[in-house]
Amino acid sequence: MFKKILIANRGEIACRIISTCKKLSIPTVAVFSDADKRSLHVSLADESVNIGPAASSESYLSIDKIISACKETGADAVHPGYGFLSENHNFMNRLEKEDITFIGPSAEPIRIMGDKIESKIFAIDAGINTVPGHQGIIKDINEAVSIANEVGFPVMIKASAGGGGKGMRIAFSEKDVPDAFTSSINEAKSSFGDDRIFIEKFITKPRHIEIQILADNHGNVIHLGERECSIQRRNQKIIEESPSPFVDKDLRNSMGNQAVQLAKKVGYSSAGTVEFIVDQDKNFYFLEMNTRLQVEHPVTELVTGFDLVEEMIKIAAGEKLNVTQNDVNFKGWAIESRIYAEDPERNFMPSTGRLITYKPPLEIDNIRNDTGVFEGGEISMFYDPMISKLCSYGETRIEACNLMQEALNNFEISGIENNLNLLSSIIKNKKFLEGEINTGFIDEEYPDGFSSKVLDEVDALMFSLTAVFAHIKEINNSQHPESQNNSSLNEKSLVASIGKNIFIFKTYNTLKNTIIEHNGKVISLESDWKPEDKIIKIKIDDSFLTLQIKKNVKGFDIKGFGLNGNVNVRSKISHDLSSHMIEKVIVKNTKIIKCPMPGLVVSIDISEGQKVEDGDKLCTVEAMKMENIIRSETSGIVKKVFCKEGDSLAADEVMIEFQ
Ligand code: ADP
Ligand code: ADP
Ligand code: MG
């Protein structure tokens, strides 16, 4: 076994790998950039080495620095995690020269599978189903148009070097091809320094289903079943589960067999993932193979009981797999939600800054939260905006879904924009609950973008009842115990307003619970909530709810189930009087557009003197591995543009001024 393992990564995955090393009693070395000095992975490892400046290219991607960190600490093996150098065959060759073991497959399978064109040709040779298309490099727009016509629309125009959902565009008809081809090629050039493009059929309403495999250095290969990863934004997964509600035993066997066949043919060892796209008739096609530990590996661990990192370490140390395919059993259902520092209500704009509150619901049973952050820590602009991976496990899918909803409602994050609301909204979606999903789910279910602020009447009533309960508790708390009984037993009329919904309630406070009358119906409310609590667990008649609640000047800000609303509670009299108040006019101050986060200006899409409308694209800024489109929030005429393509901007730097 290895004497010491260096983890050439950061964040949650570095922490995840350290935890298995601890279990196996193998000492660990963390590497960190200047931006990560106080990171969790550094404090968890036995030793740590600074490998340079914040920019990945000068630290986590520097082969020289990682190799010298190994030498300095005497590490005899490296686990690369995912991203960074994990799929870089040059890194492996260098490690081999230095006699350091790479915990992963060998260089050749990584090289072959790292290229989408080459791996597809390889898969065809291996007898694997692949997406119909053209396996050659496309030179220019004219060729793209003729090949696209040959393949048949719709087509996916794809970068051979692509990854992370980048460098791919759909063309539905001939007229889409020039733009799609140009953007793919540009994104491929800037993200991967490689502009080779190919074209394949775009599979409509597909599911993304992938097979986890394990292979040792002795020719044994098994699969650990599938993960369904169809819930995606920007072609990147945000919710994954295992098993898939779409996969039966037969389909699992055929997909599993093909994945194993491919792994054998390419001489694979270690853990790996073969990704497939599956159409509505259960035809499946190879997409790519990820020759590394996958982000969503925990769901497989939860349903199979394997520790994939442990398997990778043992395989790299030359051990034989100690199980055969028949020993692999699947039990229960697991779901993972990726919690990102991004704003799903503003086109998934990444957010950076300090995590003022970070309280994962660790007290709930059957919840796993893989993370690399802590309360008070920082999400920086330099890396991936992931906060954590929250997993739930249940006997059945519905149990796992309910548990996930409860966990998301209990998860407290503040200081940074995050996607908790979107995740809860998806988990409670009827189609999701029925397993009716495909990779277009988010666009289909949220055609105008996601908003947590649109509440139907039932939800508005649920939030209002909760707020009224909290309001009564607060008043009782602030009163003298002796007068409390008298006043609280009195009947009161209260008005709760949330958005356009106004509810008039009669309330009766008994010592045990609160009784509310609404439209002649009697509703009973019960909770142990105290005014300082940020989470309220409330029983409304027979249903139990968990919501987050925060008092502010306008009432109570309530969050949960993907919704967010502010409820104003007041007495009937003050509500009636309020109609005499002069309405406050909100003035939009959008004359100036500031850069929302530190980043690089990729394009400026308007010019001085141009007239723009509300919602028009103004420019694109790249930050945290993503391109973010900045849109106008008003209509007007551009007076001045303060930046140009290629500029690096700080947060809040002025970009554009309107007349
Ligand atoms: P997929 O596995 O389908 O490519 P993932 O979401 O697992 O999608 O990862 C997307 C890409 O981004 C992968 O190439 C992965 O290696 C990379 N990546 C994801 N997270 C990080 C990270 N924290 N640091 C570096 N690279 C990352
Ligand atoms: P990456 O390396 O960026 O992960 P993939 O080839 O794995 O690229 O594709 C990522 C996602 O893009 C898939 O999960 C799927 O949603 C979508 N996609 C890719 N190719 C196709 C296709 N031919 N038809 C439909 N969707 C596709
Ligand atoms: Mg992929």
XYZ file of C-alpha atoms and ligand atoms in Angstrom, residues 9-11 13 82-84 86-87 163-165 208 210 235-237 240 275 288 290 292-296 338 340 383-384 386 625, ligand 1:
59
model
C -7.131 19.005 -6.248
C -9.120 21.298 -3.983
C -12.630 21.764 -2.616
C -13.401 16.342 -3.830
C -11.908 15.471 -11.117
C -11.190 18.425 -13.376
C -7.706 19.993 -13.302
C -7.302 14.328 -13.805
C -7.576 13.637 -17.524
C -16.026 19.182 -21.467
C -18.206 20.689 -18.768
C -20.980 21.325 -21.289
C -28.443 11.326 -19.801
C -24.260 6.821 -17.338
C -25.604 20.940 -20.405
C -24.260 20.488 -16.883
C -25.821 18.210 -14.328
C -28.432 13.044 -10.247
C -21.910 8.303 -20.460
C -18.145 9.975 -23.883
C -14.912 10.136 -18.203
C -11.799 9.730 -13.533
C -13.884 9.888 -10.408
C -17.153 11.576 -11.347
C -18.702 14.473 -9.419
C -21.888 12.465 -8.815
C -25.473 20.068 -6.477
C -23.951 26.031 -6.453
C -12.672 28.124 -9.242
C -15.841 26.167 -9.761
C -19.861 24.517 -6.105
C -15.487 28.721 -15.719
P -19.181 15.572 -16.761
O -18.616 14.581 -15.800
O -20.453 15.158 -17.391
O -18.186 16.070 -17.749
P -19.170 17.169 -14.431
O -20.167 18.107 -13.907
O -18.844 15.948 -13.687
O -19.647 16.791 -15.888
O -17.855 17.990 -14.642
C -17.843 18.968 -15.631
C -16.427 19.269 -16.039
O -15.860 20.251 -15.198
C -15.563 18.063 -15.980
O -14.641 18.118 -17.031
C -14.907 18.192 -14.650
O -13.675 17.528 -14.677
C -14.779 19.707 -14.504
N -14.917 20.135 -13.120
C -16.017 20.028 -12.374
N -15.810 20.523 -11.163
C -14.536 20.955 -11.127
C -13.696 21.551 -10.115
N -14.122 21.776 -8.884
N -12.464 21.897 -10.440
C -12.019 21.658 -11.668
N -12.747 21.094 -12.645
C -13.970 20.732 -12.389
